[in-house]
PDB file of C-alpha atoms in Angstrom:
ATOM      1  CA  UNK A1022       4.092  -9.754  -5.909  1.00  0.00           C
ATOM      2  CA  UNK A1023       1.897  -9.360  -8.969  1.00  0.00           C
ATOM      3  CA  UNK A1024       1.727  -8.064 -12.534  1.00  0.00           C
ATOM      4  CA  UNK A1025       1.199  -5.327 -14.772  1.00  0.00           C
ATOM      5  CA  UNK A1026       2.084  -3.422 -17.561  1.00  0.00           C
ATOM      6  CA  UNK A1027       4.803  -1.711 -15.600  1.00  0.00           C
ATOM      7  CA  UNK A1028       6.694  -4.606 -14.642  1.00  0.00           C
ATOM      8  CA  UNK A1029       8.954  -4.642 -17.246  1.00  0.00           C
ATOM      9  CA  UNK A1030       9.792  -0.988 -17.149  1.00  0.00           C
ATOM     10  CA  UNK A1031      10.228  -1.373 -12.961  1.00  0.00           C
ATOM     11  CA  UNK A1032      12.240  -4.928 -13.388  1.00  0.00           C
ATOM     12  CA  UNK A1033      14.636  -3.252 -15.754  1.00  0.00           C
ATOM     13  CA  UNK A1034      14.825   0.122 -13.469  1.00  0.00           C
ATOM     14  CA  UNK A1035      15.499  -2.539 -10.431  1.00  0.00           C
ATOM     15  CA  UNK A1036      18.045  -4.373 -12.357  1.00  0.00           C
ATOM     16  CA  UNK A1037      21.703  -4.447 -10.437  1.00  0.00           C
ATOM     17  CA  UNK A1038      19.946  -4.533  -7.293  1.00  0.00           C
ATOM     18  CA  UNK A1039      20.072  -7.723  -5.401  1.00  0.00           C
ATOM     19  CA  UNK A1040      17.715  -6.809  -2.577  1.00  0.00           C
ATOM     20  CA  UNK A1041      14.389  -6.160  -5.165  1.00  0.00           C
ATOM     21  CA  UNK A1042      12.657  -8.999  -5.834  1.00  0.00           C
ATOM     22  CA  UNK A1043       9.660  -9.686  -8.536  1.00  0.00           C
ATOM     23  CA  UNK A1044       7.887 -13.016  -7.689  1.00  0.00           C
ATOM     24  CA  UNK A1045       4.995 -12.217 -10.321  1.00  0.00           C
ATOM     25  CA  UNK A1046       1.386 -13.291  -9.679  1.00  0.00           C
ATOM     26  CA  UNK A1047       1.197 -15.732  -6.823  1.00  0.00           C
ATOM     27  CA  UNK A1048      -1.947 -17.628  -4.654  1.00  0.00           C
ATOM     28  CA  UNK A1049      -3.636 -15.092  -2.102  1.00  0.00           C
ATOM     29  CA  UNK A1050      -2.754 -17.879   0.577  1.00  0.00           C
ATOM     30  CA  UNK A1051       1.036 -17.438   0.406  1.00  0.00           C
ATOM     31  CA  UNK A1052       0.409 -12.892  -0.109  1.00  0.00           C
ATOM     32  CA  UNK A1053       1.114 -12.428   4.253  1.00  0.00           C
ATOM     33  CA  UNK A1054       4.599 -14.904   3.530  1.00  0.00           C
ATOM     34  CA  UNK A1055       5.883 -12.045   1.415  1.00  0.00           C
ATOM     35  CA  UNK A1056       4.100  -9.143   2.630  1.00  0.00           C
ATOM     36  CA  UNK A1057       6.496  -9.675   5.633  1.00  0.00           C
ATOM     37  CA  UNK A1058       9.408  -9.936   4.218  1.00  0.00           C
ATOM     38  CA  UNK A1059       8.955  -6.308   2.395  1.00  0.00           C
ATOM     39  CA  UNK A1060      10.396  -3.164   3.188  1.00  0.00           C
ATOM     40  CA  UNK A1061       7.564  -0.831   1.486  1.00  0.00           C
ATOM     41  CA  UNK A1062       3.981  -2.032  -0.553  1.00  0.00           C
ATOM     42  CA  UNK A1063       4.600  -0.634  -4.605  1.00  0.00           C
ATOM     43  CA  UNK A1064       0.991  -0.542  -5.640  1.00  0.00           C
ATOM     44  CA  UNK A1065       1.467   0.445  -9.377  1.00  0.00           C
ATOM     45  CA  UNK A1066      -2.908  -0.268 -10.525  1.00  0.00           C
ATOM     46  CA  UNK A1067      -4.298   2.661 -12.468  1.00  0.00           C
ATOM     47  CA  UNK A1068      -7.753   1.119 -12.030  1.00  0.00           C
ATOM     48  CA  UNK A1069      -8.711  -0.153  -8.057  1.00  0.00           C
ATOM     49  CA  UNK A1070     -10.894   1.961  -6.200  1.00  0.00           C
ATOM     50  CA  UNK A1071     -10.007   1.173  -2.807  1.00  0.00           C
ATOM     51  CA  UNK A1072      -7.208  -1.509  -3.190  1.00  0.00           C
ATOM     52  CA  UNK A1073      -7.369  -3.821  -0.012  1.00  0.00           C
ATOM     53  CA  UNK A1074      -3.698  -4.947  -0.917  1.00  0.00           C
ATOM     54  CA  UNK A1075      -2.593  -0.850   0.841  1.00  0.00           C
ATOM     55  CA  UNK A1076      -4.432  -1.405   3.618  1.00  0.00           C
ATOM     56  CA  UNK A1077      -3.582  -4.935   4.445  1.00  0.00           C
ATOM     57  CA  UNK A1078       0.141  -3.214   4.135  1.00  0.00           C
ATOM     58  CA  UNK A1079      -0.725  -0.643   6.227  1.00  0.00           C
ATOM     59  CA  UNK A1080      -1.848  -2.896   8.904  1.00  0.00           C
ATOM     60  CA  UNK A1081       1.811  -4.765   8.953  1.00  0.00           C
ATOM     61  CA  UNK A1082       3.082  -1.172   9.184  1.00  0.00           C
ATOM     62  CA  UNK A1083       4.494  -1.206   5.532  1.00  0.00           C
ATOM     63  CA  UNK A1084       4.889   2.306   3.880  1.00  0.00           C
ATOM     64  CA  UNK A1085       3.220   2.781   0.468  1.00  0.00           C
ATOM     65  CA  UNK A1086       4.102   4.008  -2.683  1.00  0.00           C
ATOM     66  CA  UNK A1087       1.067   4.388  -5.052  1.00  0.00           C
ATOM     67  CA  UNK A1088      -0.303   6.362  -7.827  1.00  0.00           C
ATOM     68  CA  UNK A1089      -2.657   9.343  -6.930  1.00  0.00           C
ATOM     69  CA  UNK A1090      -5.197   7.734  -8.433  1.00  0.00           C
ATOM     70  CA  UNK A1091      -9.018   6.777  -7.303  1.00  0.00           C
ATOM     71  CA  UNK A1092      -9.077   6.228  -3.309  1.00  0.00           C
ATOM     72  CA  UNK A1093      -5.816   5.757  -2.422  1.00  0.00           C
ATOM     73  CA  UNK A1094      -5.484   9.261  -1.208  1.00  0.00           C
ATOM     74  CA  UNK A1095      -8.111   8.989   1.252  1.00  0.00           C
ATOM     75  CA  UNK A1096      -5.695   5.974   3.047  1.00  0.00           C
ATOM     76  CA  UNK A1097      -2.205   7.196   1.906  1.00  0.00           C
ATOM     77  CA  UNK A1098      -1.089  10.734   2.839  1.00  0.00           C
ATOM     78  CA  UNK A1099       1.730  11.889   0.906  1.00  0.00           C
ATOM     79  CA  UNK A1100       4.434  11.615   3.406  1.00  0.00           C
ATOM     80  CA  UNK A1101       3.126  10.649   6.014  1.00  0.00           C
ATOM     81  CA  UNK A1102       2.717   7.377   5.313  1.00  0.00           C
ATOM     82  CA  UNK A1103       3.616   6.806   2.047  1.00  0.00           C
ATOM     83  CA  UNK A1104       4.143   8.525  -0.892  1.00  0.00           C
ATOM     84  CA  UNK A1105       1.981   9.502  -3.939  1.00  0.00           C
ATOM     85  CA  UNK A1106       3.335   9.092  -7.593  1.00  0.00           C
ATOM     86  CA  UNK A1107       2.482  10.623 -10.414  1.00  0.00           C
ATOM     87  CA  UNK A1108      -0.026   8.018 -12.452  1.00  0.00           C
ATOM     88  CA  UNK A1109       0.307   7.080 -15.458  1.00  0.00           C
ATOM     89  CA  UNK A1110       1.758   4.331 -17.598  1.00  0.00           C
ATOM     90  CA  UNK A1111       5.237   5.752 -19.317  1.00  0.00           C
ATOM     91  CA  UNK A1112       8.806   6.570 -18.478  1.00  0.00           C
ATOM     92  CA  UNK A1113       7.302   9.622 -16.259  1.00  0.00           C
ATOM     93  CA  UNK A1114       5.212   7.372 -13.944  1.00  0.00           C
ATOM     94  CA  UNK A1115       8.180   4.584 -13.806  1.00  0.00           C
ATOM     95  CA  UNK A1116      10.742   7.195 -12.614  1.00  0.00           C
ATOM     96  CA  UNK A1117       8.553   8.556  -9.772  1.00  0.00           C
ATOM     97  CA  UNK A1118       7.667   5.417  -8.585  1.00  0.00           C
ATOM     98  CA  UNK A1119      11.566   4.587  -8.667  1.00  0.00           C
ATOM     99  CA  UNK A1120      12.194   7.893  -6.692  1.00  0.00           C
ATOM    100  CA  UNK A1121       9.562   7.442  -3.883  1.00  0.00           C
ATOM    101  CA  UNK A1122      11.153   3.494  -3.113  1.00  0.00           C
ATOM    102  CA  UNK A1123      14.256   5.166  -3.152  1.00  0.00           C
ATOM    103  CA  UNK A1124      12.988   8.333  -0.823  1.00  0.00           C
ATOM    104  CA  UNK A1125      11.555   5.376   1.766  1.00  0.00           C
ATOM    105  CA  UNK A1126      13.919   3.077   1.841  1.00  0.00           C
ATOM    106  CA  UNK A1127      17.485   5.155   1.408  1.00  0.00           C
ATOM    107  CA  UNK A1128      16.301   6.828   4.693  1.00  0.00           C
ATOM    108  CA  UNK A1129      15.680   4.855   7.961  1.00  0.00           C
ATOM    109  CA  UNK A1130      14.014   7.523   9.460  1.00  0.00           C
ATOM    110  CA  UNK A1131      11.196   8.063   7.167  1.00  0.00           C
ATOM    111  CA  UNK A1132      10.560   4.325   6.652  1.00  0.00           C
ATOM    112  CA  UNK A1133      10.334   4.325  10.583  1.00  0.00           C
ATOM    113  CA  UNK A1134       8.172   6.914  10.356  1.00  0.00           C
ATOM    114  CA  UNK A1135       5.976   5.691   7.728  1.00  0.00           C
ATOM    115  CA  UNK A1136       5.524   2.712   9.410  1.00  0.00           C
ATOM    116  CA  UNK A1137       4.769   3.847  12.636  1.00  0.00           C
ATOM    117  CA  UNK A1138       1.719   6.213  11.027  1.00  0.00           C
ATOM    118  CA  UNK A1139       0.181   3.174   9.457  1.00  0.00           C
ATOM    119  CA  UNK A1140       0.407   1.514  12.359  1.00  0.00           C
ATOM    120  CA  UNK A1141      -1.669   3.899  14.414  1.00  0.00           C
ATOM    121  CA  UNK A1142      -3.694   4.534  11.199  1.00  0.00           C
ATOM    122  CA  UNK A1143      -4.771   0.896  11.150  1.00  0.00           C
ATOM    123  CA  UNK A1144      -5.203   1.094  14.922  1.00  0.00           C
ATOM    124  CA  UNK A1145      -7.598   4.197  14.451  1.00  0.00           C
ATOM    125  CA  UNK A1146      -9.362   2.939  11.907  1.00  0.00           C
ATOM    126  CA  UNK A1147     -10.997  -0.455  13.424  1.00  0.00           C
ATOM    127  CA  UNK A1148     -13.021   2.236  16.252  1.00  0.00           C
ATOM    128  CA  UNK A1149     -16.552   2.860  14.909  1.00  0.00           C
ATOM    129  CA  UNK A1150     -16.939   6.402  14.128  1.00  0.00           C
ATOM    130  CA  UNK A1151     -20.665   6.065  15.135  1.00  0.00           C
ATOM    131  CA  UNK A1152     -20.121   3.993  18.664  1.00  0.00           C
ATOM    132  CA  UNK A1153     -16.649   3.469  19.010  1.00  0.00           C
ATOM    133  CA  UNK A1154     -16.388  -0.233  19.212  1.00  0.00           C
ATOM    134  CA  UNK A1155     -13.406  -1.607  17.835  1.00  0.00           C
ATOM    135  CA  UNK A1156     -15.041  -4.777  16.264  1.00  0.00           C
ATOM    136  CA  UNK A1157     -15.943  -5.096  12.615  1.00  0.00           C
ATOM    137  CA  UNK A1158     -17.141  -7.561  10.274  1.00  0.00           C
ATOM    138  CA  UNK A1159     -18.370  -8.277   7.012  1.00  0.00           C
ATOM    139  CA  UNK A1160     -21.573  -7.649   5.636  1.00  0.00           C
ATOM    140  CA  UNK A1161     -24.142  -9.502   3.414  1.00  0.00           C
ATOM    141  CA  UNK A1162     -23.873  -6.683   1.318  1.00  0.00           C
ATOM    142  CA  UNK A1163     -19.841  -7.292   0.485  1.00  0.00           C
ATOM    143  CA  UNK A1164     -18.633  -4.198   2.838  1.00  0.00           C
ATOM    144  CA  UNK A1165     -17.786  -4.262   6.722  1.00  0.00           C
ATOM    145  CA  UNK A1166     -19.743  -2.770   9.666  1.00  0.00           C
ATOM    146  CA  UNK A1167     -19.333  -2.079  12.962  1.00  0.00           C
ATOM    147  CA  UNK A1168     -20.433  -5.489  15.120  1.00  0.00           C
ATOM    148  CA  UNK A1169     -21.479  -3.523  17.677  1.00  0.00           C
ATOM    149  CA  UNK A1170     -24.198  -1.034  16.338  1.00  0.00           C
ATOM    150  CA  UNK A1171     -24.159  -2.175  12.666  1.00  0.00           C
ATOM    151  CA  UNK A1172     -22.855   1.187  11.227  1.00  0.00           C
ATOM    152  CA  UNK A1173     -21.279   0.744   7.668  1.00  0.00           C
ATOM    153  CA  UNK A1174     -17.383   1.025   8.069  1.00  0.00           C
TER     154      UNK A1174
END
């Protein structure tokens, strides 16, 4: 789901492979339809701080691959669930994004794995680090807090 100036390079690395599918930019309304029909979230931007698309992923338990880039290694661990890939936008970045899919999905185990961690991740991360409620909402200011004592989250 989506564009970029990678597509090409990933649709021709992809090519021969029935079970890889490039739908291109779509409505946000139909994004959960395909999000749940995916094996692992390829997040490929050079340029989103905090992209919501990884941690909407993580919370259906989809590993990540993504570039090491901005935030994202605050949310994905290398490994644990997900894997980090070298940024950039040539041949080099293309191949390591090609190994890591290959790394999560040629091995059940990991993608269980994987999974499983952003599941409890997700689970762990809705608690309020100030009061420990589990509710949160969103702000006037654009970000989320904690509905119980009103602690940024």
């Amino acid at each position: 789901v989506g564009d970029g100036e990678q597509l090409e390079g990933l649709k021709q690395h992809a090519s021969g492979h029935d079970n890889i599918k490039f739908v291109g930019a779509i409505p946000n309304s139909e994004v959960p339809i395909y999000r749940c029909a995916a094996d692992v979230l390829v997040n490929t931007s050079l340029s989103e701080g905090f992209p919501m698309s990884i941690l909407e992923a993580m919370s259906s338990g989809l590993p990540i691959v993504a570039p090491r880039v901005c935030g994202i290694p605050e949310i994905v661990e290398d490994g644990v669930n997900g894997i980090l890939t070298e940024p950039g936008s040539g041949r080099e970045s293309v191949e390591s994004t090609r190994h890591a899919i290959d790394e999560i999905l040629g091995n059940k185990a990991t993608t269980e794995m994987m999974s499983s961690n952003n599941r409890v991740k997700n689970l762990q991360s809705q608690k309020c680090r100030y009061c420990g409620g589990g509710s949160i909402r969103a702000n006037m200011r654009g970000g989320n807090e904690c509905a119980n004592c009103g602690a940024p989250k």
